[in-house]
Amino acid sequence: MRRLVKAEFRRLFTTALWRWGPLAAVVCGGVLVGLATLVGPENFEPSMPGVRTEEGVRTVLSLTGLTVIVPALFGATAVTSEYRHKTITFTFLFAPRRQTVLAAKLLTYAVAGAAYGLVVTASAAAGLYGGAALRGVSVGAGPGTVAELLLRLAAAMTVYTMLGVGIGALLRNQTAALAALGLYLYMVEHALALIPGVNLIYPYLPGGATAALTNFNLISQAAAEISVSSARLLPPVLGALVLAAYAVTATALAIGVPMRRDVT
C-alpha cells in the first residue's frame, strides 16, 4: 500500500492537476470571496446582509460552495485518465490486487482533496479580510466563527473529491464523467430544489447536505423569489453525516465497481 500510494502521488505530480489545482483553489476561494466582499452582499440582487454582520460573512464565505465541482472533477479525472490513456492495464499488471490499487487512489486523492480545501479556505479568508480592508469596513464575525466555517468548507471539498473518484470509477469515460458531474451539480440538483414537493429530498442530496454544512442558503432564497416554499435544510451536524455517507458510498463504488469489470 505504501508503494502504491507513493506511486499515485508521483503520478499526480507528473500531471497538470497539481499545477492547475492550487490556481483553481485561489480563484474559487480568494478571488470569488474577495470580489463578493468588495461588491458587498447588501448590493446583491436580492439584497443580503453586509460583511459587517456575522450573517453577511457566512453568506460570502459560503459562496465557495458553488465551486465544489472543481475537486469533484479532479477526483474523476484521476481515475478516468488512466482508462483514457490505457495506463490502467499496466497499473493492474504491476499490482494485480485491484482493491489495493483503488484504495491507494482513493487515499491519495482524499489527501489531495483535503489539501485543495485548505488552499481554498486560506485564500477565501485572505479575500474576505482583504476585501473588507479595501472597502474600509470591519468583518462582523470573530476569527473563531470564520475558521469554523472555513474548516467545514474544506471538509466538503474533500468529500467531493472522493465523490469524483467514485463517479470516475463508475463511468470510466472521462468526457461522460465530467459532463455528468456538471449536469448534476449545476442543473439537476438546482432544479430539484425548486420543484414543489420534489424539493423535500433536496436536503438529503449532496448539494443540500453541503448547503447545510456550509450555511449556503442562496438556493432557498431563489426559491422564495419565485414563491416556492423550500425544504428546510438539515442542521450542520446532520449535513456532515449525510456527506460522510456519500463519501462511504463513493469509496464503495471506487473499490467495488472496477473489481467486477474487465479493464478494457
Coordinates of C-alpha atoms in Angstrom, one line a residue:
M1 CA 0.0 0.0 0.0
R2 CA 2.8 2.4 0.8
R3 CA 4.4 1.9 -2.6
L4 CA 1.1 2.3 -4.4
V5 CA 0.3 5.5 -2.5
K6 CA 3.8 6.8 -3.3
A7 CA 3.3 5.8 -6.9
E8 CA 0.0 7.6 -7.0
F9 CA 1.5 10.8 -5.6
R10 CA 4.3 10.6 -8.2
R11 CA 1.7 10.2 -11.0
L12 CA -0.3 13.1 -9.6
F13 CA 2.8 15.4 -9.6
T14 CA 3.6 14.4 -13.3
T15 CA 0.1 15.6 -14.4
A16 CA -1.2 19.1 -14.9
L17 CA -3.6 18.7 -11.9
W18 CA -1.1 19.7 -9.3
R19 CA -0.3 22.8 -11.2
W20 CA -3.8 23.9 -12.0
G21 CA -5.3 22.7 -8.7
P22 CA -3.8 25.4 -6.5
L23 CA -4.6 28.1 -9.1
A24 CA -8.2 26.9 -9.2
A25 CA -8.3 26.9 -5.4
V26 CA -7.1 30.5 -5.2
V27 CA -9.6 31.6 -7.9
C28 CA -12.5 29.7 -6.3
G29 CA -11.6 30.9 -2.8
G30 CA -9.7 34.2 -2.8
V31 CA -10.9 35.8 -6.0
L32 CA -14.6 34.8 -5.6
V33 CA -14.9 35.8 -1.9
G34 CA -12.7 38.9 -2.4
L35 CA -14.9 40.2 -5.2
A36 CA -18.1 39.4 -3.3
T37 CA -16.8 41.3 -0.3
L38 CA -15.7 44.3 -2.4
V39 CA -19.1 44.5 -4.1
G40 CA -20.9 43.9 -0.8
P41 CA -23.7 41.3 -0.2
E42 CA -26.0 44.3 0.5
N43 CA -25.7 45.2 -3.2
F44 CA -26.6 41.7 -4.4
E45 CA -30.0 41.0 -6.0
P46 CA -31.8 40.1 -3.8
S47 CA -30.0 42.2 -1.1
M48 CA -28.3 40.3 1.7
P49 CA -26.7 41.4 5.0
G50 CA -23.2 43.0 4.6
V51 CA -20.0 41.6 5.9
R52 CA -20.3 43.9 8.9
T53 CA -22.7 41.3 10.2
E54 CA -22.0 37.6 11.0
E55 CA -24.7 36.5 8.6
G56 CA -23.1 38.5 5.8
V57 CA -19.7 36.9 6.5
R58 CA -21.3 33.5 6.4
T59 CA -23.1 34.3 3.1
V60 CA -19.9 35.5 1.4
L61 CA -17.8 32.6 2.6
S62 CA -20.5 30.0 1.6
L63 CA -20.2 31.2 -2.0
T64 CA -17.2 28.9 -2.3
G65 CA -19.7 26.0 -2.0
L66 CA -20.7 26.8 -5.6
T67 CA -17.2 25.6 -6.7
V68 CA -17.3 22.0 -5.2
I69 CA -17.4 20.8 -8.8
V70 CA -13.7 21.6 -9.1
P71 CA -12.4 19.0 -6.7
A72 CA -15.1 16.5 -8.0
L73 CA -13.6 17.0 -11.5
F74 CA -10.1 16.4 -10.2
G75 CA -11.2 13.2 -8.5
A76 CA -13.0 11.9 -11.6
T77 CA -10.0 12.8 -13.8
A78 CA -7.7 10.8 -11.5
V79 CA -9.5 7.6 -12.5
T80 CA -10.8 8.3 -16.0
S81 CA -7.4 9.5 -17.3
E82 CA -6.0 6.0 -16.7
Y83 CA -8.7 4.5 -18.8
R84 CA -8.4 7.2 -21.4
H85 CA -4.6 6.8 -21.8
K86 CA -4.7 3.0 -21.4
T87 CA -2.3 3.1 -18.4
I88 CA -4.8 1.3 -16.1
T89 CA -3.7 -2.1 -17.7
F90 CA -0.1 -1.6 -16.7
T91 CA -1.2 -0.4 -13.2
F92 CA -3.2 -3.6 -12.6
L93 CA -0.3 -5.7 -14.0
F94 CA 2.1 -4.1 -11.6
A95 CA -0.3 -4.6 -8.7
P96 CA -2.8 -7.4 -9.5
R97 CA -4.9 -6.8 -6.4
R98 CA -7.3 -4.2 -7.8
Q99 CA -8.9 -3.4 -4.5
T100 CA -5.5 -2.3 -3.1
V101 CA -4.8 -0.2 -6.2
L102 CA -8.1 1.5 -6.0
A103 CA -7.8 2.1 -2.2
A104 CA -4.5 3.7 -2.8
K105 CA -6.0 6.0 -5.4
L106 CA -8.8 6.9 -3.1
L107 CA -6.4 7.6 -0.2
T108 CA -4.2 9.7 -2.4
Y109 CA -6.9 11.9 -3.7
A110 CA -8.6 12.2 -0.4
V111 CA -5.4 13.8 0.9
A112 CA -5.2 15.9 -2.3
G113 CA -8.8 17.0 -1.8
A114 CA -8.1 18.0 1.8
A115 CA -5.1 20.0 0.6
Y116 CA -7.2 21.6 -2.1
G117 CA -9.8 22.5 0.5
L118 CA -7.2 24.1 2.8
V119 CA -5.9 26.2 0.0
V120 CA -9.4 27.3 -0.9
T121 CA -10.2 28.2 2.7
A122 CA -6.9 30.1 3.2
S123 CA -7.4 32.1 0.1
A124 CA -11.1 32.7 1.0
A125 CA -10.0 34.1 4.3
A126 CA -7.5 36.3 2.6
G127 CA -10.2 37.5 0.2
L128 CA -12.6 38.3 3.0
Y129 CA -10.3 40.3 5.1
G130 CA -8.5 41.9 2.1
G131 CA -11.8 42.9 0.5
A132 CA -13.1 44.3 3.8
A133 CA -9.9 46.3 4.3
L134 CA -10.1 47.8 0.8
R135 CA -13.7 48.8 1.5
G136 CA -12.8 50.2 4.9
V137 CA -15.4 48.0 6.7
S138 CA -15.0 45.7 9.6
V139 CA -15.7 41.9 9.5
G140 CA -18.7 41.2 11.6
A141 CA -17.6 37.7 12.6
G142 CA -14.9 36.7 15.0
P143 CA -11.8 34.7 13.9
G144 CA -13.2 31.5 15.6
T145 CA -16.5 31.7 13.6
V146 CA -14.6 32.3 10.3
A147 CA -12.2 29.4 11.0
E148 CA -15.1 27.0 11.9
L149 CA -17.0 27.8 8.6
L150 CA -13.8 27.5 6.6
L151 CA -13.0 24.1 8.0
R152 CA -16.5 22.9 7.1
L153 CA -15.9 24.1 3.6
A154 CA -12.5 22.2 3.5
A155 CA -14.3 19.1 4.6
A156 CA -16.9 19.4 1.9
M157 CA -14.1 19.8 -0.8
T158 CA -12.5 16.6 0.5
V159 CA -15.8 14.7 0.2
Y160 CA -16.5 16.0 -3.3
T161 CA -13.0 14.8 -4.4
M162 CA -13.9 11.3 -3.2
L163 CA -17.3 11.5 -4.9
G164 CA -15.5 12.4 -8.1
V165 CA -13.2 9.3 -7.8
G166 CA -16.4 7.2 -7.3
I167 CA -18.1 8.7 -10.4
G168 CA -14.9 8.2 -12.4
A169 CA -14.7 4.5 -11.4
L170 CA -18.4 4.0 -12.3
L171 CA -18.3 5.7 -15.7
R172 CA -14.7 5.3 -16.7
N173 CA -15.2 7.6 -19.8
Q174 CA -13.6 10.9 -19.0
T175 CA -16.0 13.1 -21.1
A176 CA -19.1 11.3 -19.7
A177 CA -17.9 11.6 -16.1
L178 CA -17.1 15.3 -16.4
A179 CA -20.4 16.0 -18.2
A180 CA -22.4 14.0 -15.7
L181 CA -20.9 15.9 -12.7
G182 CA -21.5 19.3 -14.3
L183 CA -25.1 18.4 -15.4
Y184 CA -26.0 17.0 -12.0
L185 CA -24.4 19.7 -9.7
Y186 CA -25.5 22.7 -11.7
M187 CA -28.8 21.7 -13.3
V188 CA -30.4 18.6 -11.8
E189 CA -29.9 19.4 -8.1
H190 CA -30.9 23.1 -8.5
A191 CA -34.0 22.0 -10.5
L192 CA -35.0 19.5 -7.8
A193 CA -34.5 22.2 -5.1
L194 CA -37.1 24.4 -6.9
I195 CA -39.8 21.9 -7.8
P196 CA -42.6 22.0 -5.1
G197 CA -43.0 18.6 -3.4
V198 CA -39.9 17.1 -5.1
N199 CA -37.7 19.6 -3.2
L200 CA -38.3 17.7 0.0
I201 CA -35.5 15.4 -1.0
Y202 CA -33.0 18.2 -1.6
P203 CA -31.7 18.4 2.0
Y204 CA -30.5 14.8 1.6
L205 CA -28.8 15.2 -1.7
P206 CA -25.0 16.1 -1.8
G207 CA -25.8 19.7 -2.6
G208 CA -28.4 20.0 0.2
A209 CA -26.0 18.4 2.7
T210 CA -23.3 20.8 1.6
A211 CA -25.6 23.8 2.0
A212 CA -26.4 22.7 5.5
L213 CA -22.8 22.2 6.4
T214 CA -21.6 25.5 4.9
N215 CA -24.6 27.7 5.6
F216 CA -25.2 28.1 1.9
N217 CA -28.8 29.5 1.5
L218 CA -28.9 31.1 -1.9
I219 CA -31.0 28.2 -3.3
S220 CA -33.6 28.7 -0.6
Q221 CA -33.6 32.5 -1.3
A222 CA -34.0 31.8 -5.1
A223 CA -37.0 29.6 -4.3
A224 CA -38.5 32.3 -2.2
E225 CA -38.1 34.8 -5.1
I226 CA -40.3 32.6 -7.3
S227 CA -42.8 32.0 -4.4
V228 CA -41.8 28.3 -3.9
S229 CA -41.6 27.0 -0.4
S230 CA -38.1 25.5 0.0
A231 CA -37.4 22.4 2.1
R232 CA -35.8 23.1 5.5
L233 CA -32.1 22.3 5.4
L234 CA -30.6 19.9 7.9
P235 CA -28.6 21.1 10.9
P236 CA -24.9 21.3 10.1
V237 CA -24.1 18.1 12.1
L238 CA -26.6 16.1 10.1
G239 CA -25.4 17.7 6.9
A240 CA -21.9 16.5 7.7
L241 CA -23.2 13.0 8.4
V242 CA -25.1 12.8 5.1
L243 CA -21.9 14.0 3.3
A244 CA -19.9 11.3 5.2
A245 CA -22.4 8.7 4.0
Y246 CA -21.9 9.9 0.4
A247 CA -18.1 9.6 0.9
V248 CA -18.6 6.0 2.1
T249 CA -20.7 5.3 -1.0
A250 CA -18.1 6.8 -3.2
T251 CA -15.5 4.6 -1.6
A252 CA -17.6 1.5 -2.2
L253 CA -18.1 2.5 -5.8
A254 CA -14.4 3.3 -6.4
I255 CA -13.3 0.0 -5.0
G256 CA -16.2 -2.3 -5.8
V257 CA -17.2 -1.5 -9.3
P258 CA -13.8 -2.0 -11.1
M259 CA -13.5 -5.3 -9.3
R260 CA -16.4 -6.7 -11.4
R261 CA -15.3 -5.3 -14.8
D262 CA -12.8 -6.1 -17.4
V263 CA -10.1 -3.4 -17.8
T264 CA -11.0 -2.7 -21.4

